Amino acid sequence: MTIFSLYVYDRHCACVYYQDWHRTKRPKPAVEGGILNAVSSAVSPQVVVDTNTANSSAFSSPRNTLTSSTGVVVAVGEDSSTPAMQQTPSEGSRSNTLPFDEEAKLVYGVILSLRNMIKKLSGRDEQFVSYRTSAYKLHLYETISGYKFVMLSDPATDGLRFVLRQIYNGPFLEYVVRNPLVSMDSREQGIDNDYFRASVDRLVRGLSVFT
Amino acid sequence: MAIFGLWVINKAGGLVYQRNFADGLAQLTSNEYLVMAGTLHGIHAITSRLSPTGSSSGAQVIEGESFKMTILLTATGTKFVLLTSLAETVAEPVLQKVYEAYADAVMKNPFHTPEMPIRSEGFDTRITALVGSGQP
């Protein structure tokens, strides 16, 4: 059992945060303008910049689990912005991998359609909880303020809504909502910051389903 | 424990059979069911592309807070969807039986046009015998 990835969407349908763990099939980086800034440095459009300038950005996290070419998750604090790890040709040529921005839109489209379908079928204000395929299970938790927390896990896991709720109650409120430097609802800025990322990482890695 | 309804969706996403058994879900018009089947068909295709690891099938079970939809995709692209309560454990075996009944009573029927709505009394009877009124 394992956890693959976490997406957070705001109420304007935009993906504001992304993190992944045991993902074997990674998305390609998003195209320029496809996603907001500060969603995840791992999938942001790759701009040719001096590594020093890239590291000095307040929002760029030094943790970049996606650029490890071995599939082994890079440890916290490890410098991962070496140019050698930029998208290898083999990764780029895999035609069935989507760029991150398209993937994020597809995930949002699916949860929105399923949410509407469940509401309509039940005839009351019932929430869509999860769906399962042969390879993964997707869980959704929606807050009153319209933030949607989406987690992809192993198909054998039970409901993970409580985890998404914990992420909202703990790290999200503490490091995003109460953080004056994070402009929520801005439509141009994601919510990524080091404390939030590290805190979510710690929470997810501490789960019994995370192996 | 209840079975709320059964849908059969053809390979193009059209709803060819829809039947309600137990109450508990909203009563919708046939047009709304048609739209819903088309949506499900699309979602099913997208979910198989979103796999974070290896290749994946489409959605097999979709859960709400009080009910779930179990989807059986056959090799020919026909989808059987069973709407049940969350605690229902027999959804998959029931769908297999429904597939059998479909093969026997619909596909072997010389008067049935493939991909068209199912109007077969034999199939109706088999389904009634299988699911009953929805309360086992």
mmCIF file of C-alpha atoms in Angstrom:
data_model
loop_
_atom_site.group_PDB
_atom_site.id
_atom_site.type_symbol
_atom_site.label_atom_id
_atom_site.label_comp_id
_atom_site.label_asym_id
_atom_site.label_seq_id
_atom_site.Cartn_x
_atom_site.Cartn_y
_atom_site.Cartn_z
ATOM 1 C CA MET A 1 0.000 0.000 0.000
ATOM 2 C CA THR A 2 1.209 3.407 -0.738
ATOM 3 C CA ILE A 3 0.362 7.002 -1.480
ATOM 4 C CA PHE A 4 1.097 8.410 -4.917
ATOM 5 C CA SER A 5 0.245 12.076 -5.038
ATOM 6 C CA LEU A 6 -1.657 15.020 -3.612
ATOM 7 C CA TYR A 7 -3.314 17.843 -5.532
ATOM 8 C CA VAL A 8 -4.933 20.906 -3.989
ATOM 9 C CA TYR A 9 -7.340 22.990 -6.076
ATOM 10 C CA ASP A 10 -8.836 26.335 -5.133
ATOM 11 C CA ARG A 11 -12.373 27.410 -5.886
ATOM 12 C CA HIS A 12 -11.335 28.928 -9.206
ATOM 13 C CA CYS A 13 -10.519 25.467 -10.601
ATOM 14 C CA ALA A 14 -6.792 26.159 -10.446
ATOM 15 C CA CYS A 15 -4.291 23.689 -9.083
ATOM 16 C CA VAL A 16 -2.483 25.548 -6.301
ATOM 17 C CA TYR A 17 -0.364 22.757 -4.851
ATOM 18 C CA TYR A 18 1.094 19.430 -5.937
ATOM 19 C CA GLN A 19 3.266 16.858 -4.233
ATOM 20 C CA ASP A 20 4.057 13.254 -5.018
ATOM 21 C CA TRP A 21 5.686 10.288 -3.348
ATOM 22 C CA HIS A 22 5.858 6.810 -4.869
ATOM 23 C CA ARG A 23 4.986 7.794 -8.373
ATOM 24 C CA THR A 24 6.607 5.681 -11.059
ATOM 25 C CA LYS A 25 5.018 7.437 -14.018
ATOM 26 C CA ARG A 26 5.798 11.108 -13.662
ATOM 27 C CA PRO A 27 4.146 13.928 -15.517
ATOM 28 C CA LYS A 28 6.217 16.070 -17.831
ATOM 29 C CA PRO A 29 6.773 19.621 -16.599
ATOM 30 C CA ALA A 30 3.949 21.976 -17.436
ATOM 31 C CA VAL A 31 4.174 24.273 -20.404
ATOM 32 C CA GLU A 32 4.839 27.965 -19.843
ATOM 33 C CA GLY A 33 1.704 29.625 -18.498
ATOM 34 C CA GLY A 34 -0.026 26.293 -17.987
ATOM 35 C CA ILE A 35 0.064 26.381 -14.206
ATOM 36 C CA LEU A 36 0.332 29.020 -11.513
ATOM 37 C CA ASN A 37 3.602 29.937 -9.864
ATOM 38 C CA ALA A 38 4.494 28.153 -6.649
ATOM 39 C CA VAL A 39 2.500 24.981 -7.181
ATOM 40 C CA SER A 40 5.416 22.629 -7.119
ATOM 41 C CA SER A 41 8.928 23.303 -8.327
ATOM 42 C CA ALA A 42 9.031 19.762 -9.595
ATOM 43 C CA VAL A 43 6.491 20.283 -12.349
ATOM 44 C CA SER A 44 6.864 23.978 -13.059
ATOM 45 C CA PRO A 45 7.873 24.970 -16.570
ATOM 46 C CA GLN A 46 11.604 24.619 -16.893
ATOM 47 C CA VAL A 47 13.101 28.015 -17.474
ATOM 48 C CA VAL A 48 16.769 28.380 -18.277
ATOM 49 C CA VAL A 49 18.034 30.314 -15.304
ATOM 50 C CA ASP A 50 21.142 30.516 -13.251
ATOM 51 C CA THR A 51 20.898 27.925 -10.477
ATOM 52 C CA ASN A 52 21.766 30.553 -7.896
ATOM 53 C CA THR A 53 18.859 32.757 -8.849
ATOM 54 C CA ALA A 54 16.511 29.804 -8.879
ATOM 55 C CA ASN A 55 17.506 28.844 -5.372
ATOM 56 C CA SER A 56 17.141 32.306 -3.950
ATOM 57 C CA SER A 57 13.446 32.458 -4.821
ATOM 58 C CA ALA A 58 11.394 32.485 -1.670
ATOM 59 C CA PHE A 59 8.884 30.028 -3.022
ATOM 60 C CA SER A 60 11.072 27.466 -4.726
ATOM 61 C CA SER A 61 11.425 24.485 -2.501
ATOM 62 C CA PRO A 62 14.747 22.701 -2.387
ATOM 63 C CA ARG A 63 12.839 19.467 -2.235
ATOM 64 C CA ASN A 64 12.122 18.182 -5.640
ATOM 65 C CA THR A 65 11.036 14.588 -5.560
ATOM 66 C CA LEU A 66 10.214 14.449 -9.231
ATOM 67 C CA THR A 67 13.677 15.024 -10.626
ATOM 68 C CA SER A 68 15.264 12.012 -9.054
ATOM 69 C CA SER A 69 15.915 9.720 -11.970
ATOM 70 C CA THR A 70 16.077 6.543 -9.947
ATOM 71 C CA GLY A 71 12.600 6.594 -8.507
ATOM 72 C CA VAL A 72 14.096 6.990 -5.058
ATOM 73 C CA VAL A 73 12.678 9.946 -3.229
ATOM 74 C CA VAL A 74 15.199 12.708 -2.650
ATOM 75 C CA ALA A 75 15.788 13.564 0.993
ATOM 76 C CA VAL A 76 14.694 16.849 2.484
ATOM 77 C CA GLY A 77 17.201 19.590 1.926
ATOM 78 C CA GLU A 78 19.094 17.830 -0.792
ATOM 79 C CA ASP A 79 19.976 20.142 -3.621
ATOM 80 C CA SER A 80 18.123 18.893 -6.625
ATOM 81 C CA SER A 81 18.395 21.763 -9.026
ATOM 82 C CA THR A 82 21.380 20.384 -10.884
ATOM 83 C CA PRO A 83 20.811 20.777 -14.604
ATOM 84 C CA ALA A 84 21.784 17.139 -15.252
ATOM 85 C CA MET A 85 18.521 16.001 -13.814
ATOM 86 C CA GLN A 86 16.371 18.038 -16.129
ATOM 87 C CA GLN A 87 14.009 15.798 -18.044
ATOM 88 C CA THR A 88 15.963 12.978 -19.592
ATOM 89 C CA PRO A 89 15.192 12.164 -23.247
ATOM 90 C CA SER A 90 13.662 8.825 -22.328
ATOM 91 C CA GLU A 91 11.220 10.534 -20.024
ATOM 92 C CA GLY A 92 10.291 13.107 -22.623
ATOM 93 C CA SER A 93 9.727 10.583 -25.371
ATOM 94 C CA ARG A 94 7.205 8.542 -23.454
ATOM 95 C CA SER A 95 4.154 9.557 -25.384
ATOM 96 C CA ASN A 96 1.564 8.435 -22.872
ATOM 97 C CA THR A 97 2.755 10.723 -20.096
ATOM 98 C CA LEU A 98 0.832 13.956 -19.936
ATOM 99 C CA PRO A 99 2.336 17.338 -19.156
ATOM 100 C CA PHE A 100 1.480 18.318 -15.611
ATOM 101 C CA ASP A 101 -0.909 21.136 -16.518
ATOM 102 C CA GLU A 102 -3.023 18.847 -18.679
ATOM 103 C CA GLU A 103 -3.000 16.136 -16.057
ATOM 104 C CA ALA A 104 -4.111 18.593 -13.373
ATOM 105 C CA LYS A 105 -6.983 19.744 -15.573
ATOM 106 C CA LEU A 106 -8.069 16.178 -16.250
ATOM 107 C CA VAL A 107 -8.063 15.355 -12.534
ATOM 108 C CA TYR A 108 -10.147 18.440 -11.841
ATOM 109 C CA GLY A 109 -12.538 17.612 -14.659
ATOM 110 C CA VAL A 110 -13.059 14.095 -13.378
ATOM 111 C CA ILE A 111 -13.716 15.085 -9.776
ATOM 112 C CA LEU A 112 -16.039 17.902 -10.808
ATOM 113 C CA SER A 113 -18.092 15.666 -13.114
ATOM 114 C CA LEU A 114 -18.263 12.882 -10.564
ATOM 115 C CA ARG A 115 -19.237 15.334 -7.836
ATOM 116 C CA ASN A 116 -22.100 16.616 -9.973
ATOM 117 C CA MET A 117 -23.129 13.116 -10.942
ATOM 118 C CA ILE A 118 -23.228 11.900 -7.339
ATOM 119 C CA LYS A 119 -25.212 14.993 -6.293
ATOM 120 C CA LYS A 120 -27.716 14.462 -9.065
ATOM 121 C CA LEU A 121 -28.105 10.731 -8.513
ATOM 122 C CA SER A 122 -28.540 11.005 -4.768
ATOM 123 C CA GLY A 123 -30.947 13.921 -5.040
ATOM 124 C CA ARG A 124 -29.456 15.509 -1.915
ATOM 125 C CA ASP A 125 -26.263 17.280 -1.028
ATOM 126 C CA GLU A 126 -24.122 14.198 -1.072
ATOM 127 C CA GLN A 127 -20.380 14.356 -1.644
ATOM 128 C CA PHE A 128 -18.321 12.286 -4.010
ATOM 129 C CA VAL A 129 -15.806 10.366 -1.885
ATOM 130 C CA SER A 130 -13.567 8.196 -3.999
ATOM 131 C CA TYR A 131 -13.183 6.023 -7.054
ATOM 132 C CA ARG A 132 -11.002 3.021 -7.692
ATOM 133 C CA THR A 133 -9.410 1.573 -10.824
ATOM 134 C CA SER A 134 -7.133 -1.438 -11.147
ATOM 135 C CA ALA A 135 -4.017 0.684 -10.534
ATOM 136 C CA TYR A 136 -4.981 3.452 -8.124
ATOM 137 C CA LYS A 137 -7.681 4.975 -5.952
ATOM 138 C CA LEU A 138 -8.579 8.660 -5.933
ATOM 139 C CA HIS A 139 -9.923 10.332 -2.790
ATOM 140 C CA LEU A 140 -11.554 13.745 -2.597
ATOM 141 C CA TYR A 141 -12.136 16.074 0.329
ATOM 142 C CA GLU A 142 -13.777 19.408 -0.312
ATOM 143 C CA THR A 143 -13.730 22.203 2.247
ATOM 144 C CA ILE A 144 -16.536 24.696 2.784
ATOM 145 C CA SER A 145 -14.353 27.364 1.220
ATOM 146 C CA GLY A 146 -14.174 25.389 -2.011
ATOM 147 C CA TYR A 147 -10.669 24.010 -1.690
ATOM 148 C CA LYS A 148 -10.447 20.490 -3.022
ATOM 149 C CA PHE A 149 -7.880 18.070 -1.681
ATOM 150 C CA VAL A 150 -7.288 15.114 -3.985
ATOM 151 C CA MET A 151 -5.120 12.176 -3.083
ATOM 152 C CA LEU A 152 -4.126 9.223 -5.240
ATOM 153 C CA SER A 153 -3.249 6.030 -3.422
ATOM 154 C CA ASP A 154 -2.956 2.308 -3.866
ATOM 155 C CA PRO A 155 -6.298 0.696 -4.903
ATOM 156 C CA ALA A 156 -6.326 -1.472 -1.772
ATOM 157 C CA THR A 157 -6.374 1.419 0.721
ATOM 158 C CA ASP A 158 -9.488 2.297 2.676
ATOM 159 C CA GLY A 159 -10.925 5.784 2.723
ATOM 160 C CA LEU A 160 -8.272 8.455 3.107
ATOM 161 C CA ARG A 161 -10.622 11.352 3.621
ATOM 162 C CA PHE A 162 -9.528 11.679 7.233
ATOM 163 C CA VAL A 163 -5.954 12.199 6.039
ATOM 164 C CA LEU A 164 -7.013 14.951 3.667
ATOM 165 C CA ARG A 165 -8.956 16.477 6.512
ATOM 166 C CA GLN A 166 -5.877 16.301 8.704
ATOM 167 C CA ILE A 167 -3.830 18.030 6.025
ATOM 168 C CA TYR A 168 -6.460 20.762 5.905
ATOM 169 C CA ASN A 169 -6.792 21.093 9.683
ATOM 170 C CA GLY A 170 -3.072 20.937 10.352
ATOM 171 C CA PRO A 171 -0.519 22.085 7.799
ATOM 172 C CA PHE A 172 -2.942 23.903 5.504
ATOM 173 C CA LEU A 173 -4.482 26.128 8.171
ATOM 174 C CA GLU A 174 -1.180 26.649 9.940
ATOM 175 C CA TYR A 175 1.162 27.379 7.044
ATOM 176 C CA VAL A 176 -1.133 28.594 4.304
ATOM 177 C CA VAL A 177 -4.245 30.219 5.734
ATOM 178 C CA ARG A 178 -2.418 31.821 8.661
ATOM 179 C CA ASN A 179 0.563 32.770 6.530
ATOM 180 C CA PRO A 180 0.372 36.429 5.488
ATOM 181 C CA LEU A 181 2.869 35.840 2.696
ATOM 182 C CA VAL A 182 0.610 33.382 0.900
ATOM 183 C CA SER A 183 -1.877 35.161 -1.299
ATOM 184 C CA MET A 184 -4.825 32.824 -1.392
ATOM 185 C CA ASP A 185 -7.465 33.251 -4.043
ATOM 186 C CA SER A 186 -5.089 35.372 -6.105
ATOM 187 C CA ARG A 187 -5.544 33.315 -9.294
ATOM 188 C CA GLU A 188 -1.889 33.809 -10.065
ATOM 189 C CA GLN A 189 0.018 32.328 -7.181
ATOM 190 C CA GLY A 190 0.087 28.800 -5.786
ATOM 191 C CA ILE A 191 0.431 28.071 -2.089
ATOM 192 C CA ASP A 192 3.698 26.178 -2.056
ATOM 193 C CA ASN A 193 6.099 27.002 0.767
ATOM 194 C CA ASP A 194 8.770 25.035 2.569
ATOM 195 C CA TYR A 195 6.942 24.678 5.865
ATOM 196 C CA PHE A 196 3.740 23.449 4.269
ATOM 197 C CA ARG A 197 5.576 21.025 2.019
ATOM 198 C CA ALA A 198 7.693 19.612 4.821
ATOM 199 C CA SER A 199 4.734 19.379 7.152
ATOM 200 C CA VAL A 200 2.533 17.562 4.621
ATOM 201 C CA ASP A 201 5.429 15.296 3.824
ATOM 202 C CA ARG A 202 5.893 14.418 7.490
ATOM 203 C CA LEU A 203 2.173 13.787 7.960
ATOM 204 C CA VAL A 204 1.877 11.523 4.923
ATOM 205 C CA ARG A 205 5.070 9.606 5.660
ATOM 206 C CA GLY A 206 3.812 8.946 9.166
ATOM 207 C CA LEU A 207 0.698 7.171 7.907
ATOM 208 C CA SER A 208 0.376 3.447 8.341
ATOM 209 C CA VAL A 209 -0.611 3.084 4.679
ATOM 210 C CA PHE A 210 2.583 4.788 3.531
ATOM 211 C CA THR A 211 5.222 2.166 2.883
ATOM 212 C CA MET B 1 -27.963 -3.471 1.744
ATOM 213 C CA ALA B 2 -29.857 -2.586 -1.349
ATOM 214 C CA ILE B 3 -29.496 -2.542 -5.090
ATOM 215 C CA PHE B 4 -30.811 0.750 -6.429
ATOM 216 C CA GLY B 5 -30.453 0.415 -10.147
ATOM 217 C CA LEU B 6 -28.835 -1.077 -13.208
ATOM 218 C CA TRP B 7 -27.580 0.642 -16.357
ATOM 219 C CA VAL B 8 -26.225 -0.869 -19.536
ATOM 220 C CA ILE B 9 -24.099 1.514 -21.600
ATOM 221 C CA ASN B 10 -23.112 0.585 -25.150
ATOM 222 C CA LYS B 11 -19.628 1.085 -26.503
ATOM 223 C CA ALA B 12 -20.465 4.542 -27.842
ATOM 224 C CA GLY B 13 -21.638 5.814 -24.455
ATOM 225 C CA GLY B 14 -25.357 5.521 -25.124
ATOM 226 C CA LEU B 15 -27.647 4.206 -22.421
ATOM 227 C CA VAL B 16 -29.368 1.115 -23.812
ATOM 228 C CA TYR B 17 -30.974 -0.182 -20.622
ATOM 229 C CA GLN B 18 -31.878 1.472 -17.355
ATOM 230 C CA ARG B 19 -33.913 0.113 -14.518
ATOM 231 C CA ASN B 20 -34.552 1.137 -10.917
ATOM 232 C CA PHE B 21 -35.090 -1.390 -8.164
ATOM 233 C CA ALA B 22 -35.114 0.004 -4.622
ATOM 234 C CA ASP B 23 -35.926 3.588 -3.691
ATOM 235 C CA GLY B 24 -33.252 5.667 -2.056
ATOM 236 C CA LEU B 25 -31.823 7.635 -4.942
ATOM 237 C CA ALA B 26 -33.409 10.528 -6.812
ATOM 238 C CA GLN B 27 -35.956 9.769 -9.493
ATOM 239 C CA LEU B 28 -34.591 11.240 -12.698
ATOM 240 C CA THR B 29 -36.057 11.577 -16.169
ATOM 241 C CA SER B 30 -34.839 9.244 -18.890
ATOM 242 C CA ASN B 31 -33.113 12.185 -20.533
ATOM 243 C CA GLU B 32 -31.108 12.860 -17.388
ATOM 244 C CA TYR B 33 -30.068 9.224 -17.239
ATOM 245 C CA LEU B 34 -28.903 9.430 -20.847
ATOM 246 C CA VAL B 35 -26.728 12.457 -20.071
ATOM 247 C CA MET B 36 -25.353 10.752 -16.979
ATOM 248 C CA ALA B 37 -24.421 7.624 -18.935
ATOM 249 C CA GLY B 38 -22.592 9.705 -21.508
ATOM 250 C CA THR B 39 -20.712 11.538 -18.757
ATOM 251 C CA LEU B 40 -19.762 8.283 -17.091
ATOM 252 C CA HIS B 41 -18.503 6.942 -20.389
ATOM 253 C CA GLY B 42 -16.204 9.944 -20.757
ATOM 254 C CA ILE B 43 -14.995 9.867 -17.162
ATOM 255 C CA HIS B 44 -14.273 6.184 -17.471
ATOM 256 C CA ALA B 45 -11.953 6.847 -20.398
ATOM 257 C CA ILE B 46 -10.150 9.686 -18.602
ATOM 258 C CA THR B 47 -9.620 7.775 -15.352
ATOM 259 C CA SER B 48 -7.578 5.147 -17.158
ATOM 260 C CA ARG B 49 -5.200 7.869 -18.381
ATOM 261 C CA LEU B 50 -4.610 9.385 -14.945
ATOM 262 C CA SER B 51 -2.721 6.444 -13.523
ATOM 263 C CA PRO B 52 0.297 7.494 -11.468
ATOM 264 C CA THR B 53 1.858 4.101 -11.974
ATOM 265 C CA GLY B 54 1.772 1.772 -14.948
ATOM 266 C CA SER B 55 -1.308 1.232 -17.073
ATOM 267 C CA SER B 56 -4.698 1.255 -15.485
ATOM 268 C CA SER B 57 -8.243 0.177 -16.190
ATOM 269 C CA GLY B 58 -11.025 2.725 -16.066
ATOM 270 C CA ALA B 59 -12.898 3.397 -12.828
ATOM 271 C CA GLN B 60 -14.276 0.183 -11.360
ATOM 272 C CA VAL B 61 -16.028 1.489 -8.262
ATOM 273 C CA ILE B 62 -17.185 5.063 -7.665
ATOM 274 C CA GLU B 63 -18.250 5.894 -4.125
ATOM 275 C CA GLY B 64 -20.446 8.604 -2.716
ATOM 276 C CA GLU B 65 -21.385 8.972 0.945
ATOM 277 C CA SER B 66 -24.353 6.625 0.876
ATOM 278 C CA PHE B 67 -24.106 4.646 -2.335
ATOM 279 C CA LYS B 68 -21.590 3.332 -4.853
ATOM 280 C CA MET B 69 -21.529 2.575 -8.541
ATOM 281 C CA THR B 70 -19.802 -0.617 -9.594
ATOM 282 C CA ILE B 71 -18.761 -0.708 -13.243
ATOM 283 C CA LEU B 72 -18.086 -3.814 -15.301
ATOM 284 C CA LEU B 73 -16.423 -3.184 -18.645
ATOM 285 C CA THR B 74 -16.701 -6.111 -21.024
ATOM 286 C CA ALA B 75 -14.179 -6.977 -23.714
ATOM 287 C CA THR B 76 -16.521 -5.554 -26.345
ATOM 288 C CA GLY B 77 -16.781 -2.158 -24.654
ATOM 289 C CA THR B 78 -20.241 -2.528 -23.180
ATOM 290 C CA LYS B 79 -20.453 -1.222 -19.604
ATOM 291 C CA PHE B 80 -22.701 -2.628 -16.908
ATOM 292 C CA VAL B 81 -23.218 -0.261 -14.009
ATOM 293 C CA LEU B 82 -24.844 -1.303 -10.749
ATOM 294 C CA LEU B 83 -25.915 1.286 -8.197
ATOM 295 C CA THR B 84 -25.912 -0.179 -4.705
ATOM 296 C CA SER B 85 -25.574 0.803 -1.084
ATOM 297 C CA LEU B 86 -22.008 1.100 0.223
ATOM 298 C CA ALA B 87 -22.205 -2.091 2.282
ATOM 299 C CA GLU B 88 -23.320 -4.212 -0.652
ATOM 300 C CA THR B 89 -20.744 -6.926 -1.301
ATOM 301 C CA VAL B 90 -22.441 -8.811 -4.118
ATOM 302 C CA ALA B 91 -22.182 -6.066 -6.746
ATOM 303 C CA GLU B 92 -19.432 -7.725 -8.805
ATOM 304 C CA PRO B 93 -20.979 -11.225 -8.902
ATOM 305 C CA VAL B 94 -24.373 -9.716 -9.729
ATOM 306 C CA LEU B 95 -22.820 -7.808 -12.638
ATOM 307 C CA GLN B 96 -21.241 -11.009 -13.955
ATOM 308 C CA LYS B 97 -24.654 -12.666 -13.859
ATOM 309 C CA VAL B 98 -26.201 -9.671 -15.581
ATOM 310 C CA TYR B 99 -23.575 -10.017 -18.313
ATOM 311 C CA GLU B 100 -24.538 -13.663 -18.723
ATOM 312 C CA ALA B 101 -28.199 -12.773 -18.921
ATOM 313 C CA TYR B 102 -27.327 -10.076 -21.463
ATOM 314 C CA ALA B 103 -25.419 -12.577 -23.597
ATOM 315 C CA ASP B 104 -28.254 -15.105 -23.445
ATOM 316 C CA ALA B 105 -31.349 -12.957 -23.641
ATOM 317 C CA VAL B 106 -30.143 -9.995 -25.686
ATOM 318 C CA MET B 107 -27.222 -10.934 -27.899
ATOM 319 C CA LYS B 108 -28.696 -14.287 -28.911
ATOM 320 C CA ASN B 109 -31.998 -12.650 -29.748
ATOM 321 C CA PRO B 110 -32.249 -12.432 -33.555
ATOM 322 C CA PHE B 111 -34.646 -9.490 -33.316
ATOM 323 C CA HIS B 112 -32.263 -7.313 -31.324
ATOM 324 C CA THR B 113 -30.220 -4.683 -33.120
ATOM 325 C CA PRO B 114 -26.783 -4.312 -31.530
ATOM 326 C CA GLU B 115 -26.051 -0.974 -29.795
ATOM 327 C CA MET B 116 -29.756 -0.156 -29.674
ATOM 328 C CA PRO B 117 -31.975 0.087 -26.581
ATOM 329 C CA ILE B 118 -32.819 -3.289 -25.096
ATOM 330 C CA ARG B 119 -36.493 -4.111 -25.316
ATOM 331 C CA SER B 120 -36.583 -7.745 -24.383
ATOM 332 C CA GLU B 121 -39.016 -9.316 -21.993
ATOM 333 C CA GLY B 122 -36.695 -12.264 -21.494
ATOM 334 C CA PHE B 123 -33.914 -9.984 -20.277
ATOM 335 C CA ASP B 124 -36.312 -8.136 -17.973
ATOM 336 C CA THR B 125 -37.435 -11.415 -16.412
ATOM 337 C CA ARG B 126 -33.870 -12.638 -15.943
ATOM 338 C CA ILE B 127 -32.895 -9.363 -14.264
ATOM 339 C CA THR B 128 -35.925 -9.442 -11.999
ATOM 340 C CA ALA B 129 -35.033 -12.996 -10.978
ATOM 341 C CA LEU B 130 -31.452 -11.901 -10.341
ATOM 342 C CA VAL B 131 -31.985 -8.708 -8.439
ATOM 343 C CA GLY B 132 -35.577 -9.107 -7.350
ATOM 344 C CA SER B 133 -37.112 -6.049 -5.881
ATOM 345 C CA GLY B 134 -33.728 -4.878 -4.662
ATOM 346 C CA GLN B 135 -34.198 -6.134 -1.109
ATOM 347 C CA PRO B 136 -32.583 -9.569 -0.808
#
